[in-house]
PDB file of C-alpha atoms in Angstrom:
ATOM      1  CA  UNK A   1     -18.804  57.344 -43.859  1.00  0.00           C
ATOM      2  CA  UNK A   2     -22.080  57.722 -45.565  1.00  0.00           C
ATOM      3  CA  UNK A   3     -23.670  54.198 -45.872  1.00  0.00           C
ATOM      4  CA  UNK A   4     -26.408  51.801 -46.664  1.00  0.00           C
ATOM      5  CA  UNK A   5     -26.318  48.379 -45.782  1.00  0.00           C
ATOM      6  CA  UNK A   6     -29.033  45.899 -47.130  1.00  0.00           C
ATOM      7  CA  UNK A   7     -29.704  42.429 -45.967  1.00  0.00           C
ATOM      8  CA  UNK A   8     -32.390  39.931 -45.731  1.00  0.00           C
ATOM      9  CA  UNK A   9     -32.718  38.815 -49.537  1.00  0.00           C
ATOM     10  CA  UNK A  10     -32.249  35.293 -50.165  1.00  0.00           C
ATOM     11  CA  UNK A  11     -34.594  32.286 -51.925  1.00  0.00           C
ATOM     12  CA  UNK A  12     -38.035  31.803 -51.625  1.00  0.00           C
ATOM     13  CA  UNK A  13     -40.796  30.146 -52.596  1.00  0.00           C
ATOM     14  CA  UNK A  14     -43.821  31.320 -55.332  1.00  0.00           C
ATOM     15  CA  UNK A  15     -46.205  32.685 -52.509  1.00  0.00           C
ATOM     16  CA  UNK A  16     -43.850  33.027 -49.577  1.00  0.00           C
ATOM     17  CA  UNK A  17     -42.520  36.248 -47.932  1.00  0.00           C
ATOM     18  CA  UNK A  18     -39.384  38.252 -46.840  1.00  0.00           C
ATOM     19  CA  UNK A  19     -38.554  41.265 -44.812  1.00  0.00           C
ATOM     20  CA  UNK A  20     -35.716  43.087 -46.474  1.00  0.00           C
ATOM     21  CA  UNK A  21     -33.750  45.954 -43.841  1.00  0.00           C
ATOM     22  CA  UNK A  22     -32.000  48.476 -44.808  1.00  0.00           C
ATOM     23  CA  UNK A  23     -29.223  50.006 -42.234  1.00  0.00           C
ATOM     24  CA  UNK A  24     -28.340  53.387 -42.589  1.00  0.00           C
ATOM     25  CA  UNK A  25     -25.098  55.120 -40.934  1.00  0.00           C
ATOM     26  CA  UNK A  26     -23.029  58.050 -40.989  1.00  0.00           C
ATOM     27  CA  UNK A  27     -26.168  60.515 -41.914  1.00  0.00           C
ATOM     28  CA  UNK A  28     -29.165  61.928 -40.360  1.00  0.00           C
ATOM     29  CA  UNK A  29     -31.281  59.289 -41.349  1.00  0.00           C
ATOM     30  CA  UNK A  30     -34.332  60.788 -39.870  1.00  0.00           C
ATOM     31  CA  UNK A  31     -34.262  63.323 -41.972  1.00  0.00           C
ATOM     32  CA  UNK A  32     -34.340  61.928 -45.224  1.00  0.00           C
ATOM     33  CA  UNK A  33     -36.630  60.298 -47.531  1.00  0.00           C
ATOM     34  CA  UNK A  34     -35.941  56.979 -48.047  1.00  0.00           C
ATOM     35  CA  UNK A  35     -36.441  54.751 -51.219  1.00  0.00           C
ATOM     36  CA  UNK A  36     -36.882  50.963 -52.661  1.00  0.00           C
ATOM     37  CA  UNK A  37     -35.404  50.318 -55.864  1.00  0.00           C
ATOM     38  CA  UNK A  38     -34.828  46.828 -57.601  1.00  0.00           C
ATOM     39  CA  UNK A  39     -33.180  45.201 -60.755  1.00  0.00           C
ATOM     40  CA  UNK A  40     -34.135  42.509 -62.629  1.00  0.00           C
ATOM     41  CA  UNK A  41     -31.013  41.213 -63.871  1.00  0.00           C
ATOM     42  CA  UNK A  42     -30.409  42.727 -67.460  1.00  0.00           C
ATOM     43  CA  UNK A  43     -32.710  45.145 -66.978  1.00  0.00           C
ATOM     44  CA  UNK A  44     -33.098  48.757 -65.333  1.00  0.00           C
ATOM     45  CA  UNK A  45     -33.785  50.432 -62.023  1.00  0.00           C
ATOM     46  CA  UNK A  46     -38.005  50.306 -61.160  1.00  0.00           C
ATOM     47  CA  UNK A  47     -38.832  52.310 -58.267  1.00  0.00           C
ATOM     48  CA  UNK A  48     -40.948  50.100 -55.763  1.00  0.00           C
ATOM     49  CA  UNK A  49     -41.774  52.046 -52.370  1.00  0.00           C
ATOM     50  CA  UNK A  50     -40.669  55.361 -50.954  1.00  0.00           C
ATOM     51  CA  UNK A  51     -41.097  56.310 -47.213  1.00  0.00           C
ATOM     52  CA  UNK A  52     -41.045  60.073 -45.810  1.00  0.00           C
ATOM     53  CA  UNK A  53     -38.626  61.040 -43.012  1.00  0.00           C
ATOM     54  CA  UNK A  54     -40.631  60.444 -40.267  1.00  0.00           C
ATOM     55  CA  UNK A  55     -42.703  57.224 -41.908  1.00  0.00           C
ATOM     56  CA  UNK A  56     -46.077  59.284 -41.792  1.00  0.00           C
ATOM     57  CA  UNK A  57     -46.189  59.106 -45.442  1.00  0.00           C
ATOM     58  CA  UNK A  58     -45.478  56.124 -48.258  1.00  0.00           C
ATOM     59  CA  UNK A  59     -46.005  55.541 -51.536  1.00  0.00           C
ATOM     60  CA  UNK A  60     -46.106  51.839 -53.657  1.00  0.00           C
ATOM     61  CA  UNK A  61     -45.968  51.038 -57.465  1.00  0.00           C
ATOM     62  CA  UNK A  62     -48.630  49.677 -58.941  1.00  0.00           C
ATOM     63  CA  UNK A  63     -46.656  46.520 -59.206  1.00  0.00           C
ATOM     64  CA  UNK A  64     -45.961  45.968 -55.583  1.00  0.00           C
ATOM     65  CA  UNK A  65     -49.133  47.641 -53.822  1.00  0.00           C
ATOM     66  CA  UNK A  66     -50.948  45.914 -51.421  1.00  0.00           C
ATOM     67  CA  UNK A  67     -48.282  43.052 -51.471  1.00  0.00           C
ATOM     68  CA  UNK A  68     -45.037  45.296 -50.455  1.00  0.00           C
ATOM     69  CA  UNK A  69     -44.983  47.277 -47.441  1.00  0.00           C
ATOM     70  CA  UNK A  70     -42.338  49.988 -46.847  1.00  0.00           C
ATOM     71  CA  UNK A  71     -41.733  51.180 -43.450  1.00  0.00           C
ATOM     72  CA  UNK A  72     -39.131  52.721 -41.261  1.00  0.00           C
ATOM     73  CA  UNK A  73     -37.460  52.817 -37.429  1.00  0.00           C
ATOM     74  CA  UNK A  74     -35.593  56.100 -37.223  1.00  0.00           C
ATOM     75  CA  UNK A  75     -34.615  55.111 -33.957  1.00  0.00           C
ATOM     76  CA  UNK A  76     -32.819  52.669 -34.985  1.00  0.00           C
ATOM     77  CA  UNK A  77     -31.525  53.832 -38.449  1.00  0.00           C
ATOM     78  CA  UNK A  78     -33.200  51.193 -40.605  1.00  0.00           C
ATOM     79  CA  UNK A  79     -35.440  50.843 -43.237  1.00  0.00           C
ATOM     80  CA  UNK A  80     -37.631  47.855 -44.219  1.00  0.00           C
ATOM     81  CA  UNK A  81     -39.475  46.207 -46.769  1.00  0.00           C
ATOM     82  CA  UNK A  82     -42.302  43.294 -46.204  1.00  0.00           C
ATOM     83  CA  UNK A  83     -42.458  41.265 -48.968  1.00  0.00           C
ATOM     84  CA  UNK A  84     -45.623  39.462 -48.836  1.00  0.00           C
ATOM     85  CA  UNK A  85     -47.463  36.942 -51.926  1.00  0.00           C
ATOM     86  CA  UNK A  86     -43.867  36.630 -53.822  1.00  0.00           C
ATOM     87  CA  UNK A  87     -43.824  35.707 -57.577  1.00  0.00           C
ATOM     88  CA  UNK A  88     -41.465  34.532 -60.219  1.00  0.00           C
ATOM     89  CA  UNK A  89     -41.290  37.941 -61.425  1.00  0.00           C
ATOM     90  CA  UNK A  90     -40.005  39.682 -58.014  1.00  0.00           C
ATOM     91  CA  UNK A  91     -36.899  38.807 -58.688  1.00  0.00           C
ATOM     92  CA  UNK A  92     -34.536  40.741 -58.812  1.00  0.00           C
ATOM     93  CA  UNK A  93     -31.707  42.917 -56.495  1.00  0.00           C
ATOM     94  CA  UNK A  94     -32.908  45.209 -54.477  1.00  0.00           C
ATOM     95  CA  UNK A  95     -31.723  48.289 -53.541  1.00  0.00           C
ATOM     96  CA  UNK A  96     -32.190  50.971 -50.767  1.00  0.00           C
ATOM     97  CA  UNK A  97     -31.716  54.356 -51.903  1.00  0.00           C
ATOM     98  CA  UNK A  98     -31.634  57.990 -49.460  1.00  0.00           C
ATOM     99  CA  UNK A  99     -34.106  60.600 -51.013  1.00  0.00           C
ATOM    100  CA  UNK A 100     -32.221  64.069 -52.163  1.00  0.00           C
ATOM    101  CA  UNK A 101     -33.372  67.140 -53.141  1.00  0.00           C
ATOM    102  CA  UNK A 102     -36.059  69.138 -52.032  1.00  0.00           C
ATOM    103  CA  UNK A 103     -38.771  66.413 -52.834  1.00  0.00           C
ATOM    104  CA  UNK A 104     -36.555  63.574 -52.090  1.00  0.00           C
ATOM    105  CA  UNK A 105     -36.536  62.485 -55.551  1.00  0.00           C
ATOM    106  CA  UNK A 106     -33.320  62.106 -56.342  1.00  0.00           C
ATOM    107  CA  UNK A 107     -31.006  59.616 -55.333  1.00  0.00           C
ATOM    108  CA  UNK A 108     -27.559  60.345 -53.845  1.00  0.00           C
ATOM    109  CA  UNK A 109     -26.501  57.119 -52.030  1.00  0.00           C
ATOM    110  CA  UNK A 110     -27.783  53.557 -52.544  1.00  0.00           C
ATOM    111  CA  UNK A 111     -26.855  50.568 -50.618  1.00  0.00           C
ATOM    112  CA  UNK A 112     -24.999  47.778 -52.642  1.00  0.00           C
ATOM    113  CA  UNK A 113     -28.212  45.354 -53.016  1.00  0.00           C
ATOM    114  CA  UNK A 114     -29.189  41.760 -51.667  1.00  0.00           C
ATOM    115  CA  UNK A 115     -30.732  39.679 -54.059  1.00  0.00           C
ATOM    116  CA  UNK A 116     -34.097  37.786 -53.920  1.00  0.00           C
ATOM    117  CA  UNK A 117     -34.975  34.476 -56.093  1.00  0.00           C
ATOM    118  CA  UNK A 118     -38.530  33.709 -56.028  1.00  0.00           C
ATOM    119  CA  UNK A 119     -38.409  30.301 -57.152  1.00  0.00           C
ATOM    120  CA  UNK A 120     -39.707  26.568 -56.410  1.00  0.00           C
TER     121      UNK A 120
ATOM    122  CA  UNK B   1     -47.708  56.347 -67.401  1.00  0.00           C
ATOM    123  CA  UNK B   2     -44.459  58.525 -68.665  1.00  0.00           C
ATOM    124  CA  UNK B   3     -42.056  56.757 -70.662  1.00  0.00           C
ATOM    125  CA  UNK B   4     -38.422  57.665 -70.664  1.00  0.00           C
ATOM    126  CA  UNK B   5     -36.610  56.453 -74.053  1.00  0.00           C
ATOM    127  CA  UNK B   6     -33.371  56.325 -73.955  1.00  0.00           C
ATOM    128  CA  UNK B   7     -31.462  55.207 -77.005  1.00  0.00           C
ATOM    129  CA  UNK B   8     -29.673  51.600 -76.268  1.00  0.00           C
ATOM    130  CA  UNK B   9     -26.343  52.347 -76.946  1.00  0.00           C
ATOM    131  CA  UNK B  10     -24.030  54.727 -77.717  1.00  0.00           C
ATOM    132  CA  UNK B  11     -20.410  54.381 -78.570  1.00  0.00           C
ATOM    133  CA  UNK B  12     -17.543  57.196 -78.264  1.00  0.00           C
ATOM    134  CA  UNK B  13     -13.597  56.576 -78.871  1.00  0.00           C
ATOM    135  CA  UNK B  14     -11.385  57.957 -75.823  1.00  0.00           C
ATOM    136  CA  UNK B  15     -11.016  61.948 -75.439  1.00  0.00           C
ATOM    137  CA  UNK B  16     -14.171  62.430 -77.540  1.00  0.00           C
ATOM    138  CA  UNK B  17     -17.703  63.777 -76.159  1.00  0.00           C
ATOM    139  CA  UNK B  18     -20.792  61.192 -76.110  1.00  0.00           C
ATOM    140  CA  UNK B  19     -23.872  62.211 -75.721  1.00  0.00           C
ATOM    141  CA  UNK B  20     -26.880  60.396 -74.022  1.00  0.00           C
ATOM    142  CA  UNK B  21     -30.546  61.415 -74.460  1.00  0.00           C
ATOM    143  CA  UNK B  22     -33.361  61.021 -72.700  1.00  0.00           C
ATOM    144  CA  UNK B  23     -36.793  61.596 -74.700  1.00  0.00           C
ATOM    145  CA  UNK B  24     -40.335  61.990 -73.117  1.00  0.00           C
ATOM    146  CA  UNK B  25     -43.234  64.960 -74.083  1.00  0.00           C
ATOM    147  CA  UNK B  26     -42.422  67.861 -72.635  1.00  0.00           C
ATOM    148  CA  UNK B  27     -39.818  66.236 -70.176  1.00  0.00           C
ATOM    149  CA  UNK B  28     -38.131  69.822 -70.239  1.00  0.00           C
ATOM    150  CA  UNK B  29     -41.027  70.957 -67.451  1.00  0.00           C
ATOM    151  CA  UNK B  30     -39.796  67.788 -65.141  1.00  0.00           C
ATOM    152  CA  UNK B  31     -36.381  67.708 -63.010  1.00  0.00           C
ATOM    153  CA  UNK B  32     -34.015  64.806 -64.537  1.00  0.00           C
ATOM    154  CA  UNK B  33     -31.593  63.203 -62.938  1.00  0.00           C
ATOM    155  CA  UNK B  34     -28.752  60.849 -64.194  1.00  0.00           C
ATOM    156  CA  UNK B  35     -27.098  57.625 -63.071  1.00  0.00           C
ATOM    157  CA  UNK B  36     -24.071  55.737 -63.980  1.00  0.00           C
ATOM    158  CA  UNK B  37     -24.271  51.597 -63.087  1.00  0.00           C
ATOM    159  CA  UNK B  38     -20.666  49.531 -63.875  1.00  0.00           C
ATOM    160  CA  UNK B  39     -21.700  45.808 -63.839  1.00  0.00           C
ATOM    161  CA  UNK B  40     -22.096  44.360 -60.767  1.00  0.00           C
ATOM    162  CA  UNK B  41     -22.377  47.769 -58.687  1.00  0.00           C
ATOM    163  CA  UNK B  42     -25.383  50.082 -57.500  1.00  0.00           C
ATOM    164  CA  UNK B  43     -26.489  53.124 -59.676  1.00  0.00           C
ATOM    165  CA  UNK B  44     -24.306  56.184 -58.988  1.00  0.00           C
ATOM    166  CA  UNK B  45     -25.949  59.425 -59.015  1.00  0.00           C
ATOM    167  CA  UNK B  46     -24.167  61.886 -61.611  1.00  0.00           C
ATOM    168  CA  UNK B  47     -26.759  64.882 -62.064  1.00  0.00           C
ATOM    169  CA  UNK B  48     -29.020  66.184 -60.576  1.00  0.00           C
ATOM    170  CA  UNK B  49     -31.979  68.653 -61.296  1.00  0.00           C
ATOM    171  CA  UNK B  50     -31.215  68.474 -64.841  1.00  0.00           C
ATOM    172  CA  UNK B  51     -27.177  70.037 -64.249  1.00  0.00           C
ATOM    173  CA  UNK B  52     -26.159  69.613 -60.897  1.00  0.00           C
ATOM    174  CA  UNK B  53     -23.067  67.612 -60.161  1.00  0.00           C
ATOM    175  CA  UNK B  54     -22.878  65.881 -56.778  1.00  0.00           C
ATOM    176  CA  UNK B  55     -19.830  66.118 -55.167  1.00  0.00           C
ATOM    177  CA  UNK B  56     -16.701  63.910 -56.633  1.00  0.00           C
ATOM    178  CA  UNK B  57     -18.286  63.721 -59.803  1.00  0.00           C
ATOM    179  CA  UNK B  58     -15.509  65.080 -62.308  1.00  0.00           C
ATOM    180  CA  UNK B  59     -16.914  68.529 -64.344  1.00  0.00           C
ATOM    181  CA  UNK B  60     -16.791  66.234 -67.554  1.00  0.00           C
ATOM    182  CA  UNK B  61     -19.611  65.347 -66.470  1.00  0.00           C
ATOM    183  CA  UNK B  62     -22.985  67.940 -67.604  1.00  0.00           C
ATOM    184  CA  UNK B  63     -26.848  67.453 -68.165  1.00  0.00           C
ATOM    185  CA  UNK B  64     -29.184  69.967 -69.860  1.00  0.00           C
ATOM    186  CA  UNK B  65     -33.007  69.738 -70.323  1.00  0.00           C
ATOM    187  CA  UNK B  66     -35.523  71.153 -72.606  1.00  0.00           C
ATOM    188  CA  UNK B  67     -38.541  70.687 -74.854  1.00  0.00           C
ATOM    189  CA  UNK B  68     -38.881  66.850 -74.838  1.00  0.00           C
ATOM    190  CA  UNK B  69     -35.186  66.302 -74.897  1.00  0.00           C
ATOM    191  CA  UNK B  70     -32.688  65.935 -71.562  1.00  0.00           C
ATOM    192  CA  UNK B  71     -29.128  64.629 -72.442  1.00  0.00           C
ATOM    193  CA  UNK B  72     -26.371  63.947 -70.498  1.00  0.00           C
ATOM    194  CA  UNK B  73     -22.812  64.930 -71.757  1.00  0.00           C
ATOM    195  CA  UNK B  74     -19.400  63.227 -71.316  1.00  0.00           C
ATOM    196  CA  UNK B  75     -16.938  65.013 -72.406  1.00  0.00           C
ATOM    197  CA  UNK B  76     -13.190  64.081 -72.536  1.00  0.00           C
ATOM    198  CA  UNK B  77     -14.509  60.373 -72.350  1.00  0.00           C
ATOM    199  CA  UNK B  78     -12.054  57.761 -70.425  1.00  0.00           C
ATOM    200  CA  UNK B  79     -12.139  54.022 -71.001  1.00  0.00           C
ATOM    201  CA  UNK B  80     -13.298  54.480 -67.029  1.00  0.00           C
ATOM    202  CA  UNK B  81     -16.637  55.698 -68.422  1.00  0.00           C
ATOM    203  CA  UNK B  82     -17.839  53.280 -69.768  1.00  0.00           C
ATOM    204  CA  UNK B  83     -20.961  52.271 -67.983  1.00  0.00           C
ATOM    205  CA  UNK B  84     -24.781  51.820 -68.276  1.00  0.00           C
ATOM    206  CA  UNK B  85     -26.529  55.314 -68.099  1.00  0.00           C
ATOM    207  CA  UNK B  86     -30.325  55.831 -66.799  1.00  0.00           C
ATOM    208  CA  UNK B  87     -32.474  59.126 -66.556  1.00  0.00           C
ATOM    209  CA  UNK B  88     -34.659  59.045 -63.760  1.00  0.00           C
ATOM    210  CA  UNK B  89     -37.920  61.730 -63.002  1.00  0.00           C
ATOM    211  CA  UNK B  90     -40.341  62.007 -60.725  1.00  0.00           C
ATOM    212  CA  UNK B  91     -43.980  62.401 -62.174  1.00  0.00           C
ATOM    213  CA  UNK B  92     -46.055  64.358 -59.630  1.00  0.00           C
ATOM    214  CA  UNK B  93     -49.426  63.845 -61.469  1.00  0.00           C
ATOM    215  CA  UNK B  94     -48.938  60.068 -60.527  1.00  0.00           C
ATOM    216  CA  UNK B  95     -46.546  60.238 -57.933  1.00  0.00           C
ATOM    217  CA  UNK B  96     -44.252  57.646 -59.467  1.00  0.00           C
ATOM    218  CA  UNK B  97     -40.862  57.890 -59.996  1.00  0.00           C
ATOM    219  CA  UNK B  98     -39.923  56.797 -63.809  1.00  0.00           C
ATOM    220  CA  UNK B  99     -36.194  55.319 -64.760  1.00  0.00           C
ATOM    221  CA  UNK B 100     -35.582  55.798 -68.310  1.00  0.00           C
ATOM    222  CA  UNK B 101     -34.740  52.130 -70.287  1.00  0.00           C
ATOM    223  CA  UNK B 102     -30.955  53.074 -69.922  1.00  0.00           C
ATOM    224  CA  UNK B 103     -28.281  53.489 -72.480  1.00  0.00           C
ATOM    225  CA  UNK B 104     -25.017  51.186 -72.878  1.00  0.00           C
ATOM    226  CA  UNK B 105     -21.532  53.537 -73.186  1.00  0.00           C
ATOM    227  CA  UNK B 106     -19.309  51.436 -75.127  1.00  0.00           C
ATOM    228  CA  UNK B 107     -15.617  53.385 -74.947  1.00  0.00           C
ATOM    229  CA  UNK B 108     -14.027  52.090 -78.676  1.00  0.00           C
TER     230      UNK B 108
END
């Protein structure tokens, strides 16, 4: 079976960090871009970080850069995001997503979110 | 920075066709692709490249694309449909992939 697992969300301070990993099975996971998406609750998907298929290549919104950093181990099927300088406003579920299509942009299977609380 | 609009909500009674639109300049030159959230579960992807269907998605299901208009069509709507819809492109001038502001299906 095609899958995405998240895990690693939780509660943290204003300021404080998290790693989030995604763990991909039952696909070629090195050859697919890969994607971080997250929900504030009553709102819609933002697109945070995406990662090419062999991690040579990333890309950050605005809102994230230079505090997020998307990365991968194809050896060991999993994705990650380091969440670094937190705020009130990062919270929110997060979601991995697999990259379909010929530029990846689409997105056919997304794991079933962990949720962060930045919060003090 | 594109904006998607997507009107809030739209509301259809059972075994009639709704209609969800997606609105941005020229959006008809971008691929769109469509997602269908239920509360409390992940986005599922129900077109693709404007018309595609993935695989398991029922042919009720279509998506055109043109001018500054994309809309996603559900026809033969079931109570089941009911759902939170979002368009979704990727803009390659800014490399940033754009989620429309979603639209509530209410089944009457």
């Amino acid at each position: 079976e095609v899958q995405l697992v998240e895990s690693g969300g939780g509660l943290v301070q204003p300021g404080g960090s998290l790693r989030l990993s995604c763990a991909a099975s039952g696909f070629a996971f090195s050859s697919f871009w890969m994607h971080w998406v997250r929900q504030a609750p009553g709102k819609g998907p933002v697109c945070l970080s995406r990662i090419n298929s062999d991690g040579s290549g990333t890309s950050h919104a605005d809102s994230v850069k230079g505090r997020f950093t998307i990365s991968r181990d194809n050896a060991k099927n999993t994705l990650y995001l380091q969440m670094n300088s937190l705020r009130a406003e990062d919270t929110a579920v997060y979601y991995c997503a697999r990259g379909f299509g010929v530029y990846g942009d689409a997105f056919d299977i997304w794991g079933q979110g962990t949720m962060v609380t930045v919060s003090s | 920075s594109y904006v998607l609009t997507q009107p809030p909500s739209v509301s259809v009674a059972p075994g009639k066709t709704a209609r969800i639109t997606c609105v941005e300049n020229n959006i008809g030159s971008y691929s769109v692709h469509w997602y269908q959230q239920k509360p409390g579960q992940a986005p599922v992807l129900v077109i693709y490249y404007d018309s595609d269907r993935p695989s398991g998605i029922p042919e009720r299901f279509s998506g055109s694309n043109s001018g500054d208009t994309a809309t996603l069509t559900i026809s033969r709507v079931e109570a089941g449909d009911e759902a939170d819809y979002y368009c979704q492109v990727w803009d390659r001038s800014s490399d940033h992939v754009v989620f429309g502001g979603g639209t509530k299906l209410t089944v009457l």
